[in-house]
Structure formats: structure tokens, C-alpha cells
Short mmCIF file of C-alpha atoms in Angstrom, two decimals:
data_model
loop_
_atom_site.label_atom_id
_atom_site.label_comp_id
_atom_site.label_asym_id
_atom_site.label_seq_id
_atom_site.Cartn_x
_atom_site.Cartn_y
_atom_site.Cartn_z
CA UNK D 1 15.50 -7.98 -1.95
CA UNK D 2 13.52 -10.58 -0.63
CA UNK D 3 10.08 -11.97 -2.19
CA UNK D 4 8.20 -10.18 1.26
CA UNK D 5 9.87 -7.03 0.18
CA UNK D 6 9.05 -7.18 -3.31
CA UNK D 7 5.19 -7.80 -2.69
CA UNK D 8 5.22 -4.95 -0.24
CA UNK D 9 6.37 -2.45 -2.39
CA UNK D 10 4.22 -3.99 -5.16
CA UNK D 11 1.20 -3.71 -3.17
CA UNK D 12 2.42 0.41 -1.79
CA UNK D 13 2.90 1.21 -5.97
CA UNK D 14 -0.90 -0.04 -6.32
CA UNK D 15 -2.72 1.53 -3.85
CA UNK D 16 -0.35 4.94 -4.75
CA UNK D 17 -2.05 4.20 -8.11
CA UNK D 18 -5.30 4.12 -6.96
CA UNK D 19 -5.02 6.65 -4.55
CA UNK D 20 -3.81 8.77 -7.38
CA UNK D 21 -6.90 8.15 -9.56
CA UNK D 22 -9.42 9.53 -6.55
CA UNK D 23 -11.15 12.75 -7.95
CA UNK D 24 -9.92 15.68 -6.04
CA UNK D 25 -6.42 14.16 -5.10
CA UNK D 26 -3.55 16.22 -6.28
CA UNK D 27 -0.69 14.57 -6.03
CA UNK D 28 0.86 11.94 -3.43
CA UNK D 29 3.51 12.70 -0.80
CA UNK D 30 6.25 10.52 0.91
CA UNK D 31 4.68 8.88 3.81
CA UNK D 32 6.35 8.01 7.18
CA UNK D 33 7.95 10.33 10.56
CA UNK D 34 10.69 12.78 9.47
CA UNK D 35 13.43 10.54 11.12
CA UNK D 36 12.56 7.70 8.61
CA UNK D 37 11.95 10.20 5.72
CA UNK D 38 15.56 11.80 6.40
CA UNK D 39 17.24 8.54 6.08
CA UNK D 40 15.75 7.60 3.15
CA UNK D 41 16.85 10.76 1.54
CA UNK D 42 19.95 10.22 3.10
CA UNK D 43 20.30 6.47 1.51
CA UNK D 44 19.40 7.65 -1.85
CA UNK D 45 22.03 10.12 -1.54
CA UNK D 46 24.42 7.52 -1.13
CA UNK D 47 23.26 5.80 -3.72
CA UNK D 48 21.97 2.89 -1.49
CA UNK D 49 18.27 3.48 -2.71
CA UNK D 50 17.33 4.32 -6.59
CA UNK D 51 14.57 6.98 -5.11
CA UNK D 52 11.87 4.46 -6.97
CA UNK D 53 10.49 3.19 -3.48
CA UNK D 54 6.56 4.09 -3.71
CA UNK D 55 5.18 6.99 -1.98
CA UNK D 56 2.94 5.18 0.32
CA UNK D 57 3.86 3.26 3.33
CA UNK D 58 2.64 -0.39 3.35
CA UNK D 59 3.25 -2.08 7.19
CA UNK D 60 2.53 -5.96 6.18
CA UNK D 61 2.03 -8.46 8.95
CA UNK D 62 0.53 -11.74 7.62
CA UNK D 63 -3.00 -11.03 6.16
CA UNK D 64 -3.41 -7.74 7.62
CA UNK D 65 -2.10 -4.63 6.60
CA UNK D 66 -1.67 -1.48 7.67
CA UNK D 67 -1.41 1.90 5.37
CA UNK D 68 -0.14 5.43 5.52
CA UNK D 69 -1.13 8.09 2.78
CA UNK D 70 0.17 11.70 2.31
CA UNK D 71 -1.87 13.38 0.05
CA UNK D 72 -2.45 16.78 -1.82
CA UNK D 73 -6.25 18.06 -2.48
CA UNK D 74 -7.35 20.24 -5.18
CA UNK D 75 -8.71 23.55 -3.69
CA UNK D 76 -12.31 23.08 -5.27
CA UNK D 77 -12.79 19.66 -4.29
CA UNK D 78 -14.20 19.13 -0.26
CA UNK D 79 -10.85 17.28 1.58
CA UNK D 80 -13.20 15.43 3.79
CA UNK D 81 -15.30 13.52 0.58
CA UNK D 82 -11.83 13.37 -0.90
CA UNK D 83 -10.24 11.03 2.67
CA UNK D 84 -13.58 9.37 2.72
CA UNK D 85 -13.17 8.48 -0.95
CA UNK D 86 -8.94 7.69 -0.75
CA UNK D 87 -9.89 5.06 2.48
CA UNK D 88 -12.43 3.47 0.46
CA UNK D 89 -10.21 2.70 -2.51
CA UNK D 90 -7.46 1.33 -0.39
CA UNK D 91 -9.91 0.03 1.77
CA UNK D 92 -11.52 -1.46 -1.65
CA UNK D 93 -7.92 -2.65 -3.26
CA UNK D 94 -6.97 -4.25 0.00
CA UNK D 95 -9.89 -6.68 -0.07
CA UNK D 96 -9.27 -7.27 -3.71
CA UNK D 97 -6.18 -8.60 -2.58
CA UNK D 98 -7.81 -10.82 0.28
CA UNK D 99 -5.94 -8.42 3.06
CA UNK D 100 -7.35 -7.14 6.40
CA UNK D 101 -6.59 -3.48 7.13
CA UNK D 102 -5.15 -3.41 10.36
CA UNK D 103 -5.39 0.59 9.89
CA UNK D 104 -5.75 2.95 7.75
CA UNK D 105 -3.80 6.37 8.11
CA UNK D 106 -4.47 9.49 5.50
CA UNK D 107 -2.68 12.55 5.81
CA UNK D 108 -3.71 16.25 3.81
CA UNK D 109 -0.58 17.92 3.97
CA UNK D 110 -1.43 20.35 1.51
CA UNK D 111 -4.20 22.48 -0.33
CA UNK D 112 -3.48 22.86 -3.79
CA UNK D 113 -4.97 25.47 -5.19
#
């Protein structure tokens, strides 16, 4: 794995993190298009990937960034204050970091109740 790789999945495991501490956020879901999310299950199969990969997709180029969520949101909690609150914790951890989002994408796939 190279040292790119390594910081990119370092970076997706800390925003999951943080993303995971937002009040009203369930639980986080695999990010990505079907296609990409059937090969990785696929690869894992095969035992070509442990299944440890972070939930969150981190799209690095340079000093910008771009970021796709999937997320779960408690029944009781509002899911718009619940986005508004996910983008500004990435959007906070990214600048901690000295990065430029180049987008931001957050996904409620599901209404836990």
C-alpha cells in the first residue's frame, strides 16, 4: 500500500469517527455506486481486502478533497439539522487538516427508528 493510500484511508477512518459522534447519527453505511460496492464485496470475498477499509469514501487530489457519507438518522432527531451538522464536522476536520473540500456528498439512506 502506498504512503497516498495509507493517508487516505487514515483521513476516511477520521471523519467516519467524527461523523459517528454527530448527535442524531445512527450508524454509518458503505459509501460509493453499487458497481464499486459489489466489487469490494466481491474482493473481500476473495480474500483480496480484510473488510477493514473505512466506511466513508475519501477522493484526494492534492490539497483538496472530496467526501461521500452514507448515514443512518435516529427517528427523533430532524435529518436535515443532523446533514447540516455531519457537513460541518467534516467540513470542520478537513480544515483541521489544512484540506480544501472540493465537495461534500451526504447520503440518509435510512430512518432508524
Amino acid at each position: 500500500m502506498t504512503q497516498e493510500q495509507e493517508q487516505r484511508i487514515s483521513l476516511a477512518g477520521e471523519i467516519e469517527a467524527a461523523v459517528r459522534r454527530v448527535p442524531g447519527v445512527q450508524s454509518v453505511y458503505r459509501s460509493g455506486s453499487l458497481a464499486s460496492n459489489l466489487v469490494g464485496r466481491a474482493a473481500e470475498a476473495l480474500g483480496l481486502r480484510d473488510g477493514d477499509e473505512p466506511l466513508v469514501v475519501v477522493d484526494r487530489g492534492g490539497d483538496r478533497v472530496g467526501v461521500e457519507v452514507s448515514i443512518a438518522v435516529e427517528v427523533a432527531a430532524s435529518a436535515a439539522d443532523t446533514v447540516r451538522a455531519v457537513h460541518a464536522a467534516v467540513a470542520a476536520m478537513l480544515e483541521a487538516e489544512g484540506l480544501e473540500a472540493s465537495g461534500i456528498r451526504l447520503t440518509v439512506v435510512h430512518v432508524h427508528e
